[in-house]
Coordinates of C-alpha atoms and ligand atoms in Angstrom, one line a residue:
X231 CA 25.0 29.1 16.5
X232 CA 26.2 30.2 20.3
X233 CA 28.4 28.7 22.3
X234 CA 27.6 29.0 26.2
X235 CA 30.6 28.4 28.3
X236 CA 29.3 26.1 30.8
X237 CA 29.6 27.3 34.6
X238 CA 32.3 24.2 35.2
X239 CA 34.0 25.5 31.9
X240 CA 34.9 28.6 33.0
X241 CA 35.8 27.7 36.8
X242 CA 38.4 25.2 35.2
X243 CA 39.8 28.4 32.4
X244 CA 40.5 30.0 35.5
X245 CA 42.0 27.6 37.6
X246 CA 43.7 26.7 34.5
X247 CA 45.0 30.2 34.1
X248 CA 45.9 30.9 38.0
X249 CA 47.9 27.2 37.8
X250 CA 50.1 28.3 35.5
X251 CA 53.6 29.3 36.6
X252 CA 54.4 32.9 37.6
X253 CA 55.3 33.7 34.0
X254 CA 53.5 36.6 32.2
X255 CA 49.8 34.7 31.7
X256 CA 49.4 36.3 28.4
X257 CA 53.0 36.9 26.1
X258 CA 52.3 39.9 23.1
X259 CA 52.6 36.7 21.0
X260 CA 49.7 35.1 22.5
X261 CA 47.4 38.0 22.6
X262 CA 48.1 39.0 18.7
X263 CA 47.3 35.1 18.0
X264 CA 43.8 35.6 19.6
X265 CA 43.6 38.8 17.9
X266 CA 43.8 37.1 14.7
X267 CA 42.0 34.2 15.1
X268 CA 39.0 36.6 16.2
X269 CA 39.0 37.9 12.4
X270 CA 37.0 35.0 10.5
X271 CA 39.1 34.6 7.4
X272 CA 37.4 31.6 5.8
X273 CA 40.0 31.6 2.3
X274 CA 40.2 33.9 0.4
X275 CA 38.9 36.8 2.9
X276 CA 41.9 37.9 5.0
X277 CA 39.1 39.4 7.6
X278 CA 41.2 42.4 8.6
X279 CA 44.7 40.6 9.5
X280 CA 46.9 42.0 7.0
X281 CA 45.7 45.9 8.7
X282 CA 46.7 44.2 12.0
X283 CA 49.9 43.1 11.1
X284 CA 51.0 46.1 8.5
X285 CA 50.0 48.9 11.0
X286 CA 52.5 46.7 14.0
X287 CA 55.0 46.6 11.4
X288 CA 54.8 50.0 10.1
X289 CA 55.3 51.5 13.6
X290 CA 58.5 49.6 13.6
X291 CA 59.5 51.4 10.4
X292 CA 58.4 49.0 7.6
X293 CA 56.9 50.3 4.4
X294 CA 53.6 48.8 3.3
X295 CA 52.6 47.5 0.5
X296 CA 48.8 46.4 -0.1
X297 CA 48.3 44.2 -3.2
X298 CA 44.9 43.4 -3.7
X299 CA 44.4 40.9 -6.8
X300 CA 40.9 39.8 -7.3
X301 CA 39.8 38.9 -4.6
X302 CA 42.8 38.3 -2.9
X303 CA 44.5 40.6 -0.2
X304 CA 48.6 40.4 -0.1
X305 CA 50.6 42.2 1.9
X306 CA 54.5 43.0 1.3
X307 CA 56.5 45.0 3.7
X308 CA 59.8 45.8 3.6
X309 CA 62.6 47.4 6.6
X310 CA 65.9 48.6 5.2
X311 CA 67.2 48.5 2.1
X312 CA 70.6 46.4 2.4
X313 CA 71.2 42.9 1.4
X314 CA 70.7 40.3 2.3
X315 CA 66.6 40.2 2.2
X316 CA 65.0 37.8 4.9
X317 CA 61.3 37.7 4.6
X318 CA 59.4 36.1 6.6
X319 CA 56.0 34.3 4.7
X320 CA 52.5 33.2 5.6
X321 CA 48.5 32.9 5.2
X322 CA 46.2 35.2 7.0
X323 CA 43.6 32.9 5.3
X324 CA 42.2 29.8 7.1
X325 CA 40.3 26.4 6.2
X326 CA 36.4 26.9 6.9
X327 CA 35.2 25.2 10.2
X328 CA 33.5 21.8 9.2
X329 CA 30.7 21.0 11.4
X330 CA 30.1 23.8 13.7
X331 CA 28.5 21.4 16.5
X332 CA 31.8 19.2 16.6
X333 CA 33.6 22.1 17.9
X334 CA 34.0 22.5 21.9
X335 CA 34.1 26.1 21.2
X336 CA 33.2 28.8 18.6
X337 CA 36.6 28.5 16.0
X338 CA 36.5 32.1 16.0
X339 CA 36.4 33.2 19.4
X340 CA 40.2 31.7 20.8
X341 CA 39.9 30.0 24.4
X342 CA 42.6 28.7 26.0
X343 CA 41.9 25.3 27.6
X344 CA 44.3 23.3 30.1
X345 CA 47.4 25.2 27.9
X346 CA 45.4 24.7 24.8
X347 CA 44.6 27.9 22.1
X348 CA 41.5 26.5 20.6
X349 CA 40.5 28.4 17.3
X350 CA 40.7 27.9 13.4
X351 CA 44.2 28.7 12.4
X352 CA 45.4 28.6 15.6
X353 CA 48.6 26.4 14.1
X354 CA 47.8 27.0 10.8
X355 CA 48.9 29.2 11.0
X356 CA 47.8 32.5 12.7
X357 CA 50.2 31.6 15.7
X358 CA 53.1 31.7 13.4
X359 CA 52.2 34.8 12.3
X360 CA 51.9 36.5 15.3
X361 CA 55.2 35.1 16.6
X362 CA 56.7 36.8 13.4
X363 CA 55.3 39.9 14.5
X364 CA 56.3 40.3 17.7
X365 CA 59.6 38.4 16.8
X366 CA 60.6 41.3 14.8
X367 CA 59.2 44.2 17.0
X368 CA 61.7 42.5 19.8
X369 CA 64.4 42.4 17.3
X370 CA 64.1 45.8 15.6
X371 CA 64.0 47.3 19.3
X372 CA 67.2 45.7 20.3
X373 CA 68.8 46.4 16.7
X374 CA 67.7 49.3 15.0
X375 CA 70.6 49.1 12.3
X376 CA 70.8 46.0 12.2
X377 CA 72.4 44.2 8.9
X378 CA 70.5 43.3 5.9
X379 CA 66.8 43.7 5.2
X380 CA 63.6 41.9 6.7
X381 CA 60.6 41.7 4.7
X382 CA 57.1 39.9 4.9
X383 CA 55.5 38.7 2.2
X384 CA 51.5 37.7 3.4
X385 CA 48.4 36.4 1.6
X386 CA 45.2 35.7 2.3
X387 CA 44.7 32.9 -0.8
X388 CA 47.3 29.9 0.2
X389 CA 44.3 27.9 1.1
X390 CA 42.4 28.5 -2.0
X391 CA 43.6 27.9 -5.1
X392 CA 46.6 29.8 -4.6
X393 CA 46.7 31.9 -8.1
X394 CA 46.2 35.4 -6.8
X395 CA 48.3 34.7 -3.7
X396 CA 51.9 34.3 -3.3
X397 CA 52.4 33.5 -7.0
X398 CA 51.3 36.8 -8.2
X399 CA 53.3 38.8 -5.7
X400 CA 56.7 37.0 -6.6
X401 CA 56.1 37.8 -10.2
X402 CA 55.5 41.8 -9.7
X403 CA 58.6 41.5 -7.0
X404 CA 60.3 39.5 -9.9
X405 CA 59.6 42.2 -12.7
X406 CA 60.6 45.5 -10.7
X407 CA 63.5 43.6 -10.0
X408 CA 63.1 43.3 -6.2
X409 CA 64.9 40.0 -4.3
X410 CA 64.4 38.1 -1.0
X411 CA 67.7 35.6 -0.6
X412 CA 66.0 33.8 2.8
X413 CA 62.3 32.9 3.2
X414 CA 61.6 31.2 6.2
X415 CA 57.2 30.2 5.6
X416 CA 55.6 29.7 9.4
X417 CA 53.6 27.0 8.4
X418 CA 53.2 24.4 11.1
X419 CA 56.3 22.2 9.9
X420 CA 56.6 20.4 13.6
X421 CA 55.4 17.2 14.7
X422 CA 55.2 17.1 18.5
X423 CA 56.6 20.4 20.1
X424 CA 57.9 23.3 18.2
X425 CA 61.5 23.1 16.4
X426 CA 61.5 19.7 16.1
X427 CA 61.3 19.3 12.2
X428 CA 62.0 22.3 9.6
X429 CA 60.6 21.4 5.8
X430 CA 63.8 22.1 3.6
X431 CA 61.7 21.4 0.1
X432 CA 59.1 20.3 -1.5
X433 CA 58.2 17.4 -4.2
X434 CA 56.9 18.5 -7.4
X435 CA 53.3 18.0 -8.6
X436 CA 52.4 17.0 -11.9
X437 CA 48.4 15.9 -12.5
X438 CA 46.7 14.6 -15.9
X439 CA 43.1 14.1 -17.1
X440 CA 42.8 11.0 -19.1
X441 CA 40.2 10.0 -21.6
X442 CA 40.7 6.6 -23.2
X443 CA 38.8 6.4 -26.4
X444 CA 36.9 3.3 -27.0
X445 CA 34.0 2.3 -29.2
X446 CA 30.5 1.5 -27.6
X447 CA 28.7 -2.1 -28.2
X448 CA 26.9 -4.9 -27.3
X449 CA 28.8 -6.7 -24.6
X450 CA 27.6 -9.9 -27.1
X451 CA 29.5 -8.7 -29.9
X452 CA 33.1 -8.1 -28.6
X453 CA 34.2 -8.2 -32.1
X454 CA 31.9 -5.1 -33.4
X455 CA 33.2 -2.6 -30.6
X456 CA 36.6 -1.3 -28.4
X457 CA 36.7 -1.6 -24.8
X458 CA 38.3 1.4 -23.2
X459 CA 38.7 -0.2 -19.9
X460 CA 41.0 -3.5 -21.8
X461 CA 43.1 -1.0 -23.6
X462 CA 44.0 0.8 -20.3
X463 CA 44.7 -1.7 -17.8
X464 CA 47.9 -2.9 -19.0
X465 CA 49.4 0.6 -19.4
X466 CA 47.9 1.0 -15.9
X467 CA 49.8 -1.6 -14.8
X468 CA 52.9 -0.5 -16.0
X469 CA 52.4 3.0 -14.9
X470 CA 51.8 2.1 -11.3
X471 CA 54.2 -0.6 -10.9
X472 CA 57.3 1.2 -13.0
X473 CA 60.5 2.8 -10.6
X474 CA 60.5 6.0 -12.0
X475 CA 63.8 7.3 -9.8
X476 CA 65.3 6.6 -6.9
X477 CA 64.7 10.4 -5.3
X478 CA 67.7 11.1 -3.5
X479 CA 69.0 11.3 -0.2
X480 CA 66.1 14.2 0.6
X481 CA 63.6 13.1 -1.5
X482 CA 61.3 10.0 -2.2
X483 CA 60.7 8.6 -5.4
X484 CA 58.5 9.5 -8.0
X485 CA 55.1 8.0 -7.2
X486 CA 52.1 7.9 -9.5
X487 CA 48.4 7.6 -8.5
X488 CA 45.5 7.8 -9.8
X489 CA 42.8 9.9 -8.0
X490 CA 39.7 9.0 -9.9
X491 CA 38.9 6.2 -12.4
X492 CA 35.4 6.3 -14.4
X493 CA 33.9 4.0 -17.8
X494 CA 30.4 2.5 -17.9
X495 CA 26.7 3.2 -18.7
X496 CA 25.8 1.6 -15.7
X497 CA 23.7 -0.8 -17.6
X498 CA 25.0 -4.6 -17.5
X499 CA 25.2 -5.6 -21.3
X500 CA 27.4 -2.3 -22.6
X501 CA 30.8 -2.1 -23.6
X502 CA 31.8 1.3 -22.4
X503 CA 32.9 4.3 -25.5
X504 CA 35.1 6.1 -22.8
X505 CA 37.1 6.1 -19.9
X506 CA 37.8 8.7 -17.7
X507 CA 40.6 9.1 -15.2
X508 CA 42.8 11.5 -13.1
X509 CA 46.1 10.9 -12.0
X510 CA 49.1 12.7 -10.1
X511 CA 52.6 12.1 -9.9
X512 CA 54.5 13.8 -6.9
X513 CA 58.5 13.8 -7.9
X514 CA 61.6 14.7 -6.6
X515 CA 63.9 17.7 -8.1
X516 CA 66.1 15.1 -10.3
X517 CA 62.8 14.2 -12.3
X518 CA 62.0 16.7 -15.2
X519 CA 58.4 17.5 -16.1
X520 CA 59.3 16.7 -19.8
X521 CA 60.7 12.9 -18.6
X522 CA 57.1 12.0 -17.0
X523 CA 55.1 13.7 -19.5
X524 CA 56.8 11.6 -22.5
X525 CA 57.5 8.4 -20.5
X526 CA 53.6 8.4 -19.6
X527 CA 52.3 9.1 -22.7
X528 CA 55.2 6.6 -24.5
X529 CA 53.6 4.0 -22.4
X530 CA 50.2 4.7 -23.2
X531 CA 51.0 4.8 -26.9
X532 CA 53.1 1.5 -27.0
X533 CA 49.9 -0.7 -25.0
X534 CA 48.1 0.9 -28.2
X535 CA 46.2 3.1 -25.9
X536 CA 43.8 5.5 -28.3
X537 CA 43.6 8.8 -25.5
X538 CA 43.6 12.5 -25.1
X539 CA 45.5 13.8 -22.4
X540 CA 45.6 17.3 -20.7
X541 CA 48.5 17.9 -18.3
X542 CA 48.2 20.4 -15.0
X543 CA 51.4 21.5 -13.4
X544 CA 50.5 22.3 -9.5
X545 CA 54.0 22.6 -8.2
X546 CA 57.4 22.5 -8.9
X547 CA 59.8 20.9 -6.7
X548 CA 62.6 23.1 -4.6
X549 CA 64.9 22.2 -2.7
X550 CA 66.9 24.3 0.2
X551 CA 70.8 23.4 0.2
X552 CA 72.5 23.8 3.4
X553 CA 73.6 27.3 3.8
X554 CA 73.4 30.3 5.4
X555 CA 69.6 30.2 5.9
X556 CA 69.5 26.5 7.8
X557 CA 72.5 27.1 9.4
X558 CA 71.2 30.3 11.3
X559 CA 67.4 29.0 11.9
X560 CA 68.8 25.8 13.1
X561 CA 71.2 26.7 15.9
X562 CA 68.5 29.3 16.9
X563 CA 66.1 25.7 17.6
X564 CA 69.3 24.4 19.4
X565 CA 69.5 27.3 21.5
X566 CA 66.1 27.6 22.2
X567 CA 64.8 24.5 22.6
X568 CA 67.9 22.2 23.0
X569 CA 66.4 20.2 20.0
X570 CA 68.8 19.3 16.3
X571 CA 65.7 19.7 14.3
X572 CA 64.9 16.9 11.9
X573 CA 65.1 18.1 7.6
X574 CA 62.2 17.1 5.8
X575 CA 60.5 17.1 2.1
X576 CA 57.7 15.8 3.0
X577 CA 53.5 16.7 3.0
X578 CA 52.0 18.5 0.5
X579 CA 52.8 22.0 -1.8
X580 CA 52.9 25.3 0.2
X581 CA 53.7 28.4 -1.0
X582 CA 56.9 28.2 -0.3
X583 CA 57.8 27.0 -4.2
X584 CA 56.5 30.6 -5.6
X585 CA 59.0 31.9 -3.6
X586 CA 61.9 29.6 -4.7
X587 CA 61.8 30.9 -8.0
X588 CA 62.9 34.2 -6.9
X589 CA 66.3 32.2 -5.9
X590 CA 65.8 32.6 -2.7
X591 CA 66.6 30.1 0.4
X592 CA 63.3 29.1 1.6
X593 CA 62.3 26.9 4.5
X594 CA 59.7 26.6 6.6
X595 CA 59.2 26.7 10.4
X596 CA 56.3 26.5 12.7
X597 CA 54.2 25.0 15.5
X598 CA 53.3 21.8 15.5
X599 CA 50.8 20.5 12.7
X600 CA 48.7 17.8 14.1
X601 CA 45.5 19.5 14.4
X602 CA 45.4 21.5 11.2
X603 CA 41.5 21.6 9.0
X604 CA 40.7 19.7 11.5
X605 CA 37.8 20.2 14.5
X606 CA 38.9 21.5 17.8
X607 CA 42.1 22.9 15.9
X608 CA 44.8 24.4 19.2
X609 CA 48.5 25.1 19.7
X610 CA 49.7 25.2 22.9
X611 CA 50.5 28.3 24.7
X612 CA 54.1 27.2 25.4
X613 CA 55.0 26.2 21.7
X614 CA 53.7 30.1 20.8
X615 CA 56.2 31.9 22.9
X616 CA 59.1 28.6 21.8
X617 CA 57.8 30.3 18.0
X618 CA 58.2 33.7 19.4
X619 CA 61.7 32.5 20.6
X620 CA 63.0 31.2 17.8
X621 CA 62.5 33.6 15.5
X622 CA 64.0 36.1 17.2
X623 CA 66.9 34.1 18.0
X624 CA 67.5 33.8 13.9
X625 CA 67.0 37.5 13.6
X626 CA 69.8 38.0 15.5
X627 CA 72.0 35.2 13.8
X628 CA 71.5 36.0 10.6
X629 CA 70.8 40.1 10.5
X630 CA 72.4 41.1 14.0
Ligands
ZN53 ZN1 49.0 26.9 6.1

């Protein structure tokens, strides 16, 4: 499929770009965000990113590291050898397009519109990356000792199902012993302009797949057969109506929902043998694994419930105390933006709890999220250089 720019298109690109005001057009952080969005990296391909970014870093005096698992590129590089570690952590890989013929413009060719970068992963998040980039080229120029160690740790399987990714290069960091005390992830983490909300933490994820053994009959003959569907619903009940926790000041409270729900032959006059169902649990850090697992099934097994029951573990939950870490990355929103950032747990798991377990202080900061998977996904030109900004500004607060 092509995309013409129509004649009245490009006049209003170029009226757009000679409106702006007499500040460079096109910042390094801008230009490396195109250059990345150019690389189709539909997850898991990394489409030539991590080469990008490693050979920038590496003429800044980073060693590389490729770690290819599976399919799966990861990159890990590494300036200095002091302590602290910060590393900076992200996704070369991006969510495919949807419906080509929705978009205004190909996703992989970037075009700025009326302040708009149009592209897939334009926020999420090929902008953030960039703006760590060029961030760190800015800081290492100004600070060539500078204190402590910067690291990035890149994959191009967050999208995906995220097993060859991050996870895989935290547990060869974690078994040659190697440490990163602050993570800060630039996913998109903002809500209306950039800085305005950092993601301290995550909630847990806990899912199950449920069968509830009945016996098959005659819906006439009640008496000669078990009705999955009977057994359940009062456990159901209990299970969706019950206050597992009160979360805590940072975290809402458990809350379990089923996802999918199945029993029946389809045919009028049949009691079903089976039902099927999913369910998922998301749960703050004072809930244990081992407390859901055994309230669920002690539930199940008190209604009388006959079941088999397979657990899936999709995320722990962390948590980032206040420290060092938020201190620095927040007054370096203040002084960039003027804005006190809002903490949040919410949305859903990023890669960001792989990198907990290595002990680290991990939050994550980026551009504003409202048009991520989506169509027409953009990021405004200003928010890339306010990315830019700020992480520069923590460099300097936390390693200058
Ligand atoms: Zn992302």
């Amino acid at each position: 499929m092509s995309f013409q720019v129509e004649h009245s298109d490009y006049s209003k690109i170029t009226m757009g770009l000679l409106n702006q005001p007499l500040k460079e057009p096109m910042s390094a952080t801008l230009t490396l965000t195109q250059n990345l969005i150019a690389r189709n990296s539909v997850t898991p391909a990394d489409g030539g990113c991590q080469a990008v970014m490693a050979e920038r870093l590496a003429a800044v005096g980073f060693q590389i590291e490729r770690l290819r698992y599976g399919n799966v590129d990861n990159l890990w590089a590494v300036r200095g050898k002091a302590q602290p570690v910060l590393c900076f952590a992200g996704h070369t890989d991006v969510v495919p397009t949807g419906p080509l013929e929705q978009w205004h413009s190909n996703p992989f060719e970037p075009e700025i519109r009326d302040g708009l970068l149009y592209g897939r992963g334009a926020a999420d998040m090929k902008s953030g990356l960039a703006a760590m980039v060029t961030a760190t080229e800015a800081f290492v120029a100004e600070k060539p000792d500078h204190h402590g160690a910067i690291a990035f740790l890149i994959t191009s399987d967050e999208e995906g199902p995220s097993v060859e990714g991050t996870k895989q290069v935290v547990e060869t960091l974690l078994a040659r012993g190697a440490r990163i005390d602050w993570c800060i992830v630039g996913e998109p983490s903002s809500e209306k302009q950039t800085g305005d909300m950092i993601k301290i933490g995550r909630r847990g994820s806990l899912s199950g797949r449920l069968t509830v053994h009945g016996v098959q009959g005659h819906i006439a003959y009640p008496q000669l057969a078990e009705n999955p569907v009977h057994s359940f619903a009062p456990a159901l009940a209990e299970l969706t109506s019950r206050v597992w926790d009160q979360g805590d000041e940072h975290f809402q409270p458990t809350s379990f929902q089923i996802s999918n729900m199945s029993a029946g032959t389809g045919a009028p006059n049949v009691i079903p043998g089976e039902l099927k169902a999913r369910f998922n649990l998301r749960y703050p850090p004072v809930q244990t694994i081992a407390a859901l697992k055994s309230t669920v099934e002690e539930v199940l097994r008190r209604h009388g419930v006959r079941y088999t029951l397979d657990w899936y573990l999709s995320g722990e939950p962390f948590y980032t105390q206040q420290g060092k870490l938020l201190a620095g990355v927040t007054a370096a929103v203040k002084a960039v933006t003027g804005l006190s950032p809002a903490l949040s747990t919410g949305g859903g798991t990023s890669d960001g709890r792989f990198i907990a377990r290595m002990g680290a202080e991990v939050l994550e900061l980026g551009v504003p999220n409202a048009t991520i998977h989506k169509v027409n996904e953009s990021v405004s030109v200003s928010d890339i250089d306010t990315l830019h900004g700020i992480y520069l500004q923590a460099l300097r607060n936390l390693l200058g």
